[in-house]
PDB file of C-alpha atoms in Angstrom:
ATOM      1  CA  UNK B   1     100.973-123.750 -81.165  1.00  0.00           C
ATOM      2  CA  UNK B   2     102.844-124.993 -78.127  1.00  0.00           C
ATOM      3  CA  UNK B   3     103.576-123.067 -74.942  1.00  0.00           C
ATOM      4  CA  UNK B   4     106.568-123.907 -72.753  1.00  0.00           C
ATOM      5  CA  UNK B   5     105.551-123.719 -69.093  1.00  0.00           C
ATOM      6  CA  UNK B   6     108.445-123.458 -66.638  1.00  0.00           C
ATOM      7  CA  UNK B   7     107.420-123.682 -62.997  1.00  0.00           C
ATOM      8  CA  UNK B   8     106.516-125.879 -60.072  1.00  0.00           C
ATOM      9  CA  UNK B   9     104.593-129.129 -60.017  1.00  0.00           C
ATOM     10  CA  UNK B  10     103.405-129.761 -56.470  1.00  0.00           C
ATOM     11  CA  UNK B  11     100.991-131.560 -54.199  1.00  0.00           C
ATOM     12  CA  UNK B  12      98.730-129.473 -51.948  1.00  0.00           C
ATOM     13  CA  UNK B  13      97.678-131.178 -48.723  1.00  0.00           C
ATOM     14  CA  UNK B  14      94.804-129.174 -47.240  1.00  0.00           C
ATOM     15  CA  UNK B  15      93.598-129.773 -43.679  1.00  0.00           C
ATOM     16  CA  UNK B  16      90.691-128.224 -41.809  1.00  0.00           C
ATOM     17  CA  UNK B  17      90.949-127.393 -38.114  1.00  0.00           C
ATOM     18  CA  UNK B  18      87.462-127.143 -36.614  1.00  0.00           C
ATOM     19  CA  UNK B  19      88.395-124.369 -34.233  1.00  0.00           C
ATOM     20  CA  UNK B  20      90.272-121.081 -34.217  1.00  0.00           C
ATOM     21  CA  UNK B  21      94.044-120.816 -33.986  1.00  0.00           C
ATOM     22  CA  UNK B  22      93.794-117.857 -31.613  1.00  0.00           C
ATOM     23  CA  UNK B  23      91.983-120.039 -29.081  1.00  0.00           C
ATOM     24  CA  UNK B  24      94.868-122.522 -29.036  1.00  0.00           C
ATOM     25  CA  UNK B  25      97.766-120.078 -28.796  1.00  0.00           C
ATOM     26  CA  UNK B  26      98.600-118.333 -25.522  1.00  0.00           C
ATOM     27  CA  UNK B  27     100.183-114.944 -26.358  1.00  0.00           C
ATOM     28  CA  UNK B  28     102.165-114.851 -23.120  1.00  0.00           C
ATOM     29  CA  UNK B  29     103.682-118.262 -23.952  1.00  0.00           C
ATOM     30  CA  UNK B  30     104.598-117.533 -27.566  1.00  0.00           C
ATOM     31  CA  UNK B  31     108.308-117.909 -26.754  1.00  0.00           C
ATOM     32  CA  UNK B  32     107.771-121.605 -26.008  1.00  0.00           C
ATOM     33  CA  UNK B  33     105.120-122.276 -28.658  1.00  0.00           C
ATOM     34  CA  UNK B  34     104.198-125.956 -28.881  1.00  0.00           C
ATOM     35  CA  UNK B  35     100.744-126.604 -30.267  1.00  0.00           C
ATOM     36  CA  UNK B  36      98.938-129.359 -32.145  1.00  0.00           C
ATOM     37  CA  UNK B  37      95.706-129.091 -34.128  1.00  0.00           C
ATOM     38  CA  UNK B  38      93.289-131.970 -34.685  1.00  0.00           C
ATOM     39  CA  UNK B  39      92.372-131.952 -38.381  1.00  0.00           C
ATOM     40  CA  UNK B  40      89.553-134.445 -39.029  1.00  0.00           C
ATOM     41  CA  UNK B  41      89.204-133.344 -42.660  1.00  0.00           C
ATOM     42  CA  UNK B  42      92.065-133.593 -45.126  1.00  0.00           C
ATOM     43  CA  UNK B  43      92.376-133.712 -48.880  1.00  0.00           C
ATOM     44  CA  UNK B  44      95.239-133.846 -51.334  1.00  0.00           C
ATOM     45  CA  UNK B  45      95.131-131.809 -54.510  1.00  0.00           C
ATOM     46  CA  UNK B  46      97.262-131.674 -57.623  1.00  0.00           C
ATOM     47  CA  UNK B  47      98.857-128.235 -57.744  1.00  0.00           C
ATOM     48  CA  UNK B  48     101.959-126.198 -58.466  1.00  0.00           C
ATOM     49  CA  UNK B  49     102.017-123.239 -60.838  1.00  0.00           C
ATOM     50  CA  UNK B  50     103.183-125.130 -63.927  1.00  0.00           C
ATOM     51  CA  UNK B  51     100.751-127.971 -63.278  1.00  0.00           C
ATOM     52  CA  UNK B  52      97.815-125.597 -62.817  1.00  0.00           C
ATOM     53  CA  UNK B  53      98.663-123.448 -65.849  1.00  0.00           C
ATOM     54  CA  UNK B  54      99.088-126.502 -68.070  1.00  0.00           C
ATOM     55  CA  UNK B  55      95.802-127.997 -66.860  1.00  0.00           C
ATOM     56  CA  UNK B  56      93.865-124.826 -67.702  1.00  0.00           C
ATOM     57  CA  UNK B  57      95.615-124.336 -71.028  1.00  0.00           C
ATOM     58  CA  UNK B  58      94.662-127.889 -71.999  1.00  0.00           C
ATOM     59  CA  UNK B  59      91.015-127.109 -71.197  1.00  0.00           C
ATOM     60  CA  UNK B  60      91.242-124.392 -73.857  1.00  0.00           C
ATOM     61  CA  UNK B  61      92.664-126.921 -76.348  1.00  0.00           C
ATOM     62  CA  UNK B  62      96.088-125.315 -75.997  1.00  0.00           C
ATOM     63  CA  UNK B  63      99.308-127.292 -76.260  1.00  0.00           C
ATOM     64  CA  UNK B  64     101.265-127.075 -72.981  1.00  0.00           C
ATOM     65  CA  UNK B  65     104.804-128.399 -72.582  1.00  0.00           C
ATOM     66  CA  UNK B  66     105.759-128.529 -68.907  1.00  0.00           C
ATOM     67  CA  UNK B  67     109.391-128.105 -67.874  1.00  0.00           C
ATOM     68  CA  UNK B  68     109.672-128.944 -64.172  1.00  0.00           C
ATOM     69  CA  UNK B  69     111.313-131.183 -61.582  1.00  0.00           C
ATOM     70  CA  UNK B  70     109.420-133.667 -59.403  1.00  0.00           C
ATOM     71  CA  UNK B  71     110.359-136.291 -56.826  1.00  0.00           C
ATOM     72  CA  UNK B  72     110.112-140.044 -56.468  1.00  0.00           C
ATOM     73  CA  UNK B  73     106.487-139.716 -55.290  1.00  0.00           C
ATOM     74  CA  UNK B  74     105.265-138.105 -58.532  1.00  0.00           C
ATOM     75  CA  UNK B  75     103.810-141.219 -60.191  1.00  0.00           C
ATOM     76  CA  UNK B  76     100.125-140.325 -59.533  1.00  0.00           C
ATOM     77  CA  UNK B  77     100.668-136.821 -60.897  1.00  0.00           C
ATOM     78  CA  UNK B  78     102.529-138.014 -63.994  1.00  0.00           C
ATOM     79  CA  UNK B  79      99.812-140.590 -64.664  1.00  0.00           C
ATOM     80  CA  UNK B  80      97.238-137.806 -64.389  1.00  0.00           C
ATOM     81  CA  UNK B  81      99.107-135.705 -66.955  1.00  0.00           C
ATOM     82  CA  UNK B  82      99.230-138.705 -69.287  1.00  0.00           C
ATOM     83  CA  UNK B  83      95.452-139.216 -68.983  1.00  0.00           C
ATOM     84  CA  UNK B  84      94.966-135.540 -69.794  1.00  0.00           C
ATOM     85  CA  UNK B  85      97.357-135.846 -72.765  1.00  0.00           C
ATOM     86  CA  UNK B  86      99.710-133.244 -71.326  1.00  0.00           C
ATOM     87  CA  UNK B  87     103.335-133.677 -72.429  1.00  0.00           C
ATOM     88  CA  UNK B  88     105.510-134.977 -69.559  1.00  0.00           C
ATOM     89  CA  UNK B  89     108.707-135.443 -71.572  1.00  0.00           C
ATOM     90  CA  UNK B  90     110.463-132.571 -69.811  1.00  0.00           C
ATOM     91  CA  UNK B  91     109.303-133.249 -66.264  1.00  0.00           C
ATOM     92  CA  UNK B  92     112.483-134.511 -64.616  1.00  0.00           C
ATOM     93  CA  UNK B  93     112.241-136.938 -61.697  1.00  0.00           C
ATOM     94  CA  UNK B  94     114.776-136.497 -58.892  1.00  0.00           C
ATOM     95  CA  UNK B  95     114.868-139.928 -57.182  1.00  0.00           C
ATOM     96  CA  UNK B  96     116.218-138.785 -53.820  1.00  0.00           C
ATOM     97  CA  UNK B  97     113.648-135.982 -53.397  1.00  0.00           C
ATOM     98  CA  UNK B  98     109.966-135.485 -52.729  1.00  0.00           C
ATOM     99  CA  UNK B  99     107.802-133.545 -55.137  1.00  0.00           C
ATOM    100  CA  UNK B 100     107.244-129.996 -53.867  1.00  0.00           C
ATOM    101  CA  UNK B 101     104.484-129.983 -51.265  1.00  0.00           C
ATOM    102  CA  UNK B 102     102.374-127.352 -49.553  1.00  0.00           C
ATOM    103  CA  UNK B 103     100.767-128.403 -46.278  1.00  0.00           C
ATOM    104  CA  UNK B 104      97.976-125.975 -45.430  1.00  0.00           C
ATOM    105  CA  UNK B 105      95.888-125.922 -42.271  1.00  0.00           C
ATOM    106  CA  UNK B 106      92.817-123.664 -42.256  1.00  0.00           C
ATOM    107  CA  UNK B 107      90.744-122.759 -39.193  1.00  0.00           C
ATOM    108  CA  UNK B 108      87.089-121.740 -38.938  1.00  0.00           C
ATOM    109  CA  UNK B 109      88.013-118.074 -39.436  1.00  0.00           C
ATOM    110  CA  UNK B 110      89.803-118.916 -42.701  1.00  0.00           C
ATOM    111  CA  UNK B 111      93.195-118.197 -41.137  1.00  0.00           C
ATOM    112  CA  UNK B 112      95.895-120.400 -42.604  1.00  0.00           C
ATOM    113  CA  UNK B 113      99.165-121.900 -41.433  1.00  0.00           C
ATOM    114  CA  UNK B 114     101.213-123.214 -44.348  1.00  0.00           C
ATOM    115  CA  UNK B 115     104.417-125.201 -44.515  1.00  0.00           C
ATOM    116  CA  UNK B 116     106.028-125.493 -47.947  1.00  0.00           C
ATOM    117  CA  UNK B 117     108.658-128.079 -48.817  1.00  0.00           C
ATOM    118  CA  UNK B 118     110.314-127.257 -52.187  1.00  0.00           C
ATOM    119  CA  UNK B 119     111.857-130.703 -52.612  1.00  0.00           C
ATOM    120  CA  UNK B 120     112.689-131.495 -56.231  1.00  0.00           C
ATOM    121  CA  UNK B 121     111.678-127.984 -57.293  1.00  0.00           C
ATOM    122  CA  UNK B 122     115.125-126.805 -56.220  1.00  0.00           C
ATOM    123  CA  UNK B 123     116.587-128.932 -59.020  1.00  0.00           C
ATOM    124  CA  UNK B 124     114.544-127.260 -61.759  1.00  0.00           C
ATOM    125  CA  UNK B 125     117.696-125.652 -63.176  1.00  0.00           C
ATOM    126  CA  UNK B 126     118.785-129.105 -64.387  1.00  0.00           C
ATOM    127  CA  UNK B 127     116.212-128.693 -67.159  1.00  0.00           C
ATOM    128  CA  UNK B 128     117.000-126.433 -70.077  1.00  0.00           C
ATOM    129  CA  UNK B 129     115.116-124.786 -72.906  1.00  0.00           C
ATOM    130  CA  UNK B 130     117.697-126.115 -75.375  1.00  0.00           C
ATOM    131  CA  UNK B 131     116.807-129.688 -74.374  1.00  0.00           C
ATOM    132  CA  UNK B 132     113.149-129.004 -75.096  1.00  0.00           C
ATOM    133  CA  UNK B 133     113.886-127.514 -78.509  1.00  0.00           C
ATOM    134  CA  UNK B 134     116.243-130.363 -79.453  1.00  0.00           C
ATOM    135  CA  UNK B 135     113.664-132.987 -78.485  1.00  0.00           C
ATOM    136  CA  UNK B 136     110.884-131.207 -80.376  1.00  0.00           C
ATOM    137  CA  UNK B 137     112.999-131.065 -83.521  1.00  0.00           C
ATOM    138  CA  UNK B 138     114.110-134.695 -83.167  1.00  0.00           C
ATOM    139  CA  UNK B 139     110.542-135.987 -82.778  1.00  0.00           C
ATOM    140  CA  UNK B 140     108.861-133.505 -85.129  1.00  0.00           C
ATOM    141  CA  UNK B 141     106.778-132.035 -82.316  1.00  0.00           C
ATOM    142  CA  UNK B 142     105.547-128.459 -82.374  1.00  0.00           C
ATOM    143  CA  UNK B 143     108.215-126.025 -81.250  1.00  0.00           C
ATOM    144  CA  UNK B 144     107.088-123.703 -78.457  1.00  0.00           C
ATOM    145  CA  UNK B 145     106.213-120.265 -79.798  1.00  0.00           C
ATOM    146  CA  UNK B 146     105.586-118.768 -76.355  1.00  0.00           C
ATOM    147  CA  UNK B 147     106.735-119.442 -72.806  1.00  0.00           C
ATOM    148  CA  UNK B 148     106.119-118.556 -69.188  1.00  0.00           C
ATOM    149  CA  UNK B 149     108.487-118.590 -66.235  1.00  0.00           C
ATOM    150  CA  UNK B 150     106.325-119.101 -63.157  1.00  0.00           C
ATOM    151  CA  UNK B 151     107.405-119.595 -59.515  1.00  0.00           C
ATOM    152  CA  UNK B 152     110.001-122.346 -59.240  1.00  0.00           C
ATOM    153  CA  UNK B 153     113.460-122.897 -57.793  1.00  0.00           C
ATOM    154  CA  UNK B 154     115.416-119.632 -57.754  1.00  0.00           C
ATOM    155  CA  UNK B 155     118.228-120.806 -60.011  1.00  0.00           C
ATOM    156  CA  UNK B 156     115.754-122.429 -62.366  1.00  0.00           C
ATOM    157  CA  UNK B 157     113.753-119.225 -62.747  1.00  0.00           C
ATOM    158  CA  UNK B 158     116.914-117.218 -63.375  1.00  0.00           C
ATOM    159  CA  UNK B 159     118.354-119.597 -65.958  1.00  0.00           C
ATOM    160  CA  UNK B 160     115.095-120.286 -67.778  1.00  0.00           C
ATOM    161  CA  UNK B 161     114.429-116.567 -68.299  1.00  0.00           C
ATOM    162  CA  UNK B 162     117.867-116.190 -69.863  1.00  0.00           C
ATOM    163  CA  UNK B 163     117.499-119.371 -71.928  1.00  0.00           C
ATOM    164  CA  UNK B 164     114.131-118.360 -73.369  1.00  0.00           C
ATOM    165  CA  UNK B 165     115.515-114.946 -74.310  1.00  0.00           C
ATOM    166  CA  UNK B 166     118.575-116.544 -75.939  1.00  0.00           C
ATOM    167  CA  UNK B 167     116.271-118.863 -77.909  1.00  0.00           C
ATOM    168  CA  UNK B 168     114.226-115.820 -79.049  1.00  0.00           C
ATOM    169  CA  UNK B 169     111.042-117.262 -77.547  1.00  0.00           C
ATOM    170  CA  UNK B 170     108.788-114.506 -76.160  1.00  0.00           C
ATOM    171  CA  UNK B 171     107.722-115.277 -72.608  1.00  0.00           C
ATOM    172  CA  UNK B 172     105.731-114.085 -69.631  1.00  0.00           C
ATOM    173  CA  UNK B 173     107.761-113.482 -66.472  1.00  0.00           C
ATOM    174  CA  UNK B 174     105.458-114.417 -63.594  1.00  0.00           C
ATOM    175  CA  UNK B 175     107.562-114.144 -60.423  1.00  0.00           C
ATOM    176  CA  UNK B 176     104.632-114.717 -58.026  1.00  0.00           C
ATOM    177  CA  UNK B 177     105.635-116.007 -54.610  1.00  0.00           C
ATOM    178  CA  UNK B 178     109.182-116.355 -55.933  1.00  0.00           C
ATOM    179  CA  UNK B 179     109.538-112.580 -56.193  1.00  0.00           C
ATOM    180  CA  UNK B 180     111.152-112.122 -52.722  1.00  0.00           C
ATOM    181  CA  UNK B 181     114.039-114.374 -53.808  1.00  0.00           C
ATOM    182  CA  UNK B 182     115.341-111.649 -56.146  1.00  0.00           C
ATOM    183  CA  UNK B 183     116.683-108.170 -55.411  1.00  0.00           C
ATOM    184  CA  UNK B 184     115.765-105.076 -57.392  1.00  0.00           C
ATOM    185  CA  UNK B 185     118.661-105.295 -59.845  1.00  0.00           C
ATOM    186  CA  UNK B 186     117.923-108.947 -60.589  1.00  0.00           C
ATOM    187  CA  UNK B 187     114.230-108.274 -61.103  1.00  0.00           C
ATOM    188  CA  UNK B 188     115.028-105.504 -63.582  1.00  0.00           C
ATOM    189  CA  UNK B 189     117.324-107.843 -65.500  1.00  0.00           C
ATOM    190  CA  UNK B 190     114.697-110.577 -65.709  1.00  0.00           C
ATOM    191  CA  UNK B 191     112.009-108.070 -66.682  1.00  0.00           C
ATOM    192  CA  UNK B 192     114.240-106.758 -69.468  1.00  0.00           C
ATOM    193  CA  UNK B 193     114.512-110.302 -70.867  1.00  0.00           C
ATOM    194  CA  UNK B 194     110.760-110.920 -70.821  1.00  0.00           C
ATOM    195  CA  UNK B 195     108.164-109.873 -73.361  1.00  0.00           C
ATOM    196  CA  UNK B 196     105.390-109.715 -70.777  1.00  0.00           C
ATOM    197  CA  UNK B 197     105.229-109.314 -66.999  1.00  0.00           C
ATOM    198  CA  UNK B 198     102.349-110.722 -64.903  1.00  0.00           C
ATOM    199  CA  UNK B 199     101.853-110.021 -61.179  1.00  0.00           C
ATOM    200  CA  UNK B 200      98.998-109.579 -58.730  1.00  0.00           C
ATOM    201  CA  UNK B 201      98.405-106.204 -57.074  1.00  0.00           C
ATOM    202  CA  UNK B 202     100.396-107.074 -53.936  1.00  0.00           C
ATOM    203  CA  UNK B 203     103.327-108.353 -56.002  1.00  0.00           C
ATOM    204  CA  UNK B 204     103.120-105.232 -58.159  1.00  0.00           C
ATOM    205  CA  UNK B 205     103.698-103.062 -55.106  1.00  0.00           C
ATOM    206  CA  UNK B 206     106.595-105.240 -53.955  1.00  0.00           C
ATOM    207  CA  UNK B 207     108.083-105.158 -57.447  1.00  0.00           C
ATOM    208  CA  UNK B 208     107.851-101.372 -57.548  1.00  0.00           C
ATOM    209  CA  UNK B 209     109.483-101.052 -54.132  1.00  0.00           C
ATOM    210  CA  UNK B 210     112.325-103.434 -54.926  1.00  0.00           C
ATOM    211  CA  UNK B 211     113.126-101.925 -58.320  1.00  0.00           C
ATOM    212  CA  UNK B 212     112.473 -98.294 -57.360  1.00  0.00           C
ATOM    213  CA  UNK B 213     110.289 -97.924 -60.445  1.00  0.00           C
ATOM    214  CA  UNK B 214     106.632 -97.116 -60.898  1.00  0.00           C
ATOM    215  CA  UNK B 215     104.308 -99.538 -62.662  1.00  0.00           C
ATOM    216  CA  UNK B 216     104.241 -97.158 -65.635  1.00  0.00           C
ATOM    217  CA  UNK B 217     108.044 -97.248 -65.849  1.00  0.00           C
ATOM    218  CA  UNK B 218     108.087-101.040 -65.541  1.00  0.00           C
ATOM    219  CA  UNK B 219     105.441-101.322 -68.262  1.00  0.00           C
ATOM    220  CA  UNK B 220     107.716 -99.409 -70.633  1.00  0.00           C
ATOM    221  CA  UNK B 221     110.281-102.228 -70.364  1.00  0.00           C
ATOM    222  CA  UNK B 222     107.919-104.947 -71.679  1.00  0.00           C
ATOM    223  CA  UNK B 223     105.269-105.319 -74.359  1.00  0.00           C
ATOM    224  CA  UNK B 224     102.634-105.549 -71.639  1.00  0.00           C
ATOM    225  CA  UNK B 225     102.381-105.528 -67.853  1.00  0.00           C
ATOM    226  CA  UNK B 226      99.395-107.442 -66.488  1.00  0.00           C
ATOM    227  CA  UNK B 227      98.272-106.768 -62.906  1.00  0.00           C
ATOM    228  CA  UNK B 228      95.506-108.953 -61.474  1.00  0.00           C
ATOM    229  CA  UNK B 229      93.388-107.434 -58.714  1.00  0.00           C
ATOM    230  CA  UNK B 230      91.151-110.239 -57.483  1.00  0.00           C
ATOM    231  CA  UNK B 231      87.504-109.189 -57.326  1.00  0.00           C
ATOM    232  CA  UNK B 232      88.440-105.850 -58.947  1.00  0.00           C
ATOM    233  CA  UNK B 233      89.474-107.515 -62.213  1.00  0.00           C
ATOM    234  CA  UNK B 234      92.809-106.754 -63.863  1.00  0.00           C
ATOM    235  CA  UNK B 235      94.740-103.941 -65.518  1.00  0.00           C
ATOM    236  CA  UNK B 236      96.834-104.416 -68.646  1.00  0.00           C
ATOM    237  CA  UNK B 237      99.446-101.746 -69.364  1.00  0.00           C
ATOM    238  CA  UNK B 238     100.687-101.650 -72.961  1.00  0.00           C
ATOM    239  CA  UNK B 239     102.825 -99.126 -74.800  1.00  0.00           C
ATOM    240  CA  UNK B 240      99.790 -97.283 -76.116  1.00  0.00           C
ATOM    241  CA  UNK B 241      97.091 -97.669 -73.472  1.00  0.00           C
ATOM    242  CA  UNK B 242      95.868 -98.956 -70.141  1.00  0.00           C
ATOM    243  CA  UNK B 243      93.082-101.527 -70.300  1.00  0.00           C
ATOM    244  CA  UNK B 244      90.746-102.308 -67.405  1.00  0.00           C
ATOM    245  CA  UNK B 245      89.603-105.917 -67.589  1.00  0.00           C
ATOM    246  CA  UNK B 246      86.378-106.639 -65.709  1.00  0.00           C
ATOM    247  CA  UNK B 247      85.953-109.613 -63.434  1.00  0.00           C
ATOM    248  CA  UNK B 248      83.502-112.261 -64.630  1.00  0.00           C
ATOM    249  CA  UNK B 249      80.913-113.033 -61.963  1.00  0.00           C
ATOM    250  CA  UNK B 250      81.407-116.595 -60.770  1.00  0.00           C
ATOM    251  CA  UNK B 251      78.523-118.991 -60.248  1.00  0.00           C
ATOM    252  CA  UNK B 252      79.881-119.617 -56.736  1.00  0.00           C
ATOM    253  CA  UNK B 253      82.806-118.368 -54.670  1.00  0.00           C
ATOM    254  CA  UNK B 254      84.275-121.638 -53.429  1.00  0.00           C
ATOM    255  CA  UNK B 255      88.081-121.569 -53.506  1.00  0.00           C
ATOM    256  CA  UNK B 256      90.512-118.967 -54.934  1.00  0.00           C
ATOM    257  CA  UNK B 257      93.466-121.395 -54.936  1.00  0.00           C
ATOM    258  CA  UNK B 258      94.887-121.532 -58.471  1.00  0.00           C
ATOM    259  CA  UNK B 259      92.824-118.663 -59.891  1.00  0.00           C
ATOM    260  CA  UNK B 260      95.970-116.740 -60.853  1.00  0.00           C
ATOM    261  CA  UNK B 261      97.294-119.762 -62.713  1.00  0.00           C
ATOM    262  CA  UNK B 262      93.989-120.183 -64.570  1.00  0.00           C
ATOM    263  CA  UNK B 263      94.209-116.498 -65.526  1.00  0.00           C
ATOM    264  CA  UNK B 264      97.722-117.002 -66.896  1.00  0.00           C
ATOM    265  CA  UNK B 265      96.566-119.944 -68.994  1.00  0.00           C
ATOM    266  CA  UNK B 266      94.057-117.587 -70.598  1.00  0.00           C
ATOM    267  CA  UNK B 267      96.856-115.118 -71.312  1.00  0.00           C
ATOM    268  CA  UNK B 268      98.985-117.814 -72.965  1.00  0.00           C
ATOM    269  CA  UNK B 269      96.110-119.044 -75.113  1.00  0.00           C
ATOM    270  CA  UNK B 270      95.084-115.562 -76.205  1.00  0.00           C
ATOM    271  CA  UNK B 271      98.633-114.540 -77.075  1.00  0.00           C
ATOM    272  CA  UNK B 272      99.330-117.743 -79.000  1.00  0.00           C
ATOM    273  CA  UNK B 273      96.073-117.350 -80.940  1.00  0.00           C
ATOM    274  CA  UNK B 274      96.859-113.745 -81.866  1.00  0.00           C
ATOM    275  CA  UNK B 275      93.924-112.255 -79.943  1.00  0.00           C
ATOM    276  CA  UNK B 276      93.921-108.555 -79.115  1.00  0.00           C
ATOM    277  CA  UNK B 277      94.740-107.558 -75.539  1.00  0.00           C
ATOM    278  CA  UNK B 278      91.160-106.809 -74.582  1.00  0.00           C
ATOM    279  CA  UNK B 279      89.937-110.256 -75.652  1.00  0.00           C
ATOM    280  CA  UNK B 280      92.969-111.963 -74.153  1.00  0.00           C
ATOM    281  CA  UNK B 281      92.401-110.256 -70.819  1.00  0.00           C
ATOM    282  CA  UNK B 282      88.704-111.095 -70.810  1.00  0.00           C
ATOM    283  CA  UNK B 283      89.402-114.761 -71.562  1.00  0.00           C
ATOM    284  CA  UNK B 284      91.954-114.840 -68.742  1.00  0.00           C
ATOM    285  CA  UNK B 285      89.390-113.275 -66.407  1.00  0.00           C
ATOM    286  CA  UNK B 286      86.809-115.886 -67.402  1.00  0.00           C
ATOM    287  CA  UNK B 287      89.243-118.731 -66.687  1.00  0.00           C
ATOM    288  CA  UNK B 288      89.786-117.385 -63.172  1.00  0.00           C
ATOM    289  CA  UNK B 289      86.017-117.143 -62.668  1.00  0.00           C
ATOM    290  CA  UNK B 290      85.475-120.740 -63.765  1.00  0.00           C
ATOM    291  CA  UNK B 291      88.181-121.940 -61.392  1.00  0.00           C
ATOM    292  CA  UNK B 292      86.977-120.096 -58.286  1.00  0.00           C
ATOM    293  CA  UNK B 293      83.651-121.934 -58.411  1.00  0.00           C
ATOM    294  CA  UNK B 294      85.392-125.246 -57.694  1.00  0.00           C
ATOM    295  CA  UNK B 295      87.371-126.671 -54.794  1.00  0.00           C
ATOM    296  CA  UNK B 296      91.063-127.154 -55.543  1.00  0.00           C
ATOM    297  CA  UNK B 297      93.116-125.832 -58.467  1.00  0.00           C
ATOM    298  CA  UNK B 298      92.404-128.616 -60.986  1.00  0.00           C
ATOM    299  CA  UNK B 299      88.865-129.914 -60.417  1.00  0.00           C
ATOM    300  CA  UNK B 300      86.931-127.742 -62.889  1.00  0.00           C
ATOM    301  CA  UNK B 301      86.306-129.539 -66.176  1.00  0.00           C
ATOM    302  CA  UNK B 302      84.635-127.340 -68.814  1.00  0.00           C
ATOM    303  CA  UNK B 303      85.385-128.238 -72.419  1.00  0.00           C
ATOM    304  CA  UNK B 304      86.682-125.642 -74.876  1.00  0.00           C
ATOM    305  CA  UNK B 305      83.289-125.111 -76.615  1.00  0.00           C
ATOM    306  CA  UNK B 306      81.650-124.522 -73.205  1.00  0.00           C
ATOM    307  CA  UNK B 307      84.334-121.944 -72.320  1.00  0.00           C
ATOM    308  CA  UNK B 308      83.698-120.205 -75.663  1.00  0.00           C
ATOM    309  CA  UNK B 309      79.945-120.115 -74.934  1.00  0.00           C
ATOM    310  CA  UNK B 310      80.545-118.707 -71.444  1.00  0.00           C
ATOM    311  CA  UNK B 311      82.769-116.013 -72.976  1.00  0.00           C
ATOM    312  CA  UNK B 312      80.066-115.030 -75.475  1.00  0.00           C
ATOM    313  CA  UNK B 313      77.482-114.900 -72.686  1.00  0.00           C
ATOM    314  CA  UNK B 314      79.710-112.713 -70.505  1.00  0.00           C
ATOM    315  CA  UNK B 315      80.985-110.297 -73.160  1.00  0.00           C
ATOM    316  CA  UNK B 316      78.517-110.382 -76.028  1.00  0.00           C
ATOM    317  CA  UNK B 317      80.856-111.687 -78.729  1.00  0.00           C
ATOM    318  CA  UNK B 318      82.844-114.810 -79.538  1.00  0.00           C
ATOM    319  CA  UNK B 319      86.617-115.017 -79.498  1.00  0.00           C
TER     320      UNK B 319
END
């Protein structure tokens, strides 16, 4: 069963400054700040919420369909998707734009300075759910039975939520770092369209403040509200109960980048396979644990049978 993944496809350029930012910045001269950091180590990773979610879903033998916008520099990323047998039919290239890019500089104290260029992501609204459905029917591909709207261009997120609802495709609304782009009224409207709502604990607090509603009240508007809490696991609020999902101990704590996206891939797979919420949440937790033990958001490579074995080892039963 296919999952339609609406969100960003981006490059992450990560640089390491072998010093501390605070040693390079003079507080009394902050009004004329002009600093440069020597970064002898640099790497480029494949990232973006849609790209990361699709990558993890494919590891589970899921069927991701990405709907995103990329720039003229996307050839290496598109070739990677093709090698991984991830559908690129609905990744639109915008010739005059760059693919979305995050440029992250980290110092020895793990402080970060990030510049984010949205680029082609701002054109994501040019894609539509109707186009995906028409193409699937025309080519006899599997129609998406589930969707997710992850951080993307503002207009794209708004329109894709409405389009999925109009197409009667249940979906997860995952506002993430895009949450500040919407006011309380808009967030309530998008939540009302969604079947599920997924946020981390910080975003949950921001969502509650902006909407003026408690998490319990927000949970009543969807089939489930999923709140991830990092090392504290996750909480799933459903109509009948509140489930506490434990964190799975990682083999190493290397890099948290993309852990939330790996978690969401587990949610999509569990929901599409008809798993109960407890098993779905545990699988999502395991996917985050696997990811955190590797540098970058898409460098872990377990096969589906290995993931199933790790699940059985962690929880004592097989999904």
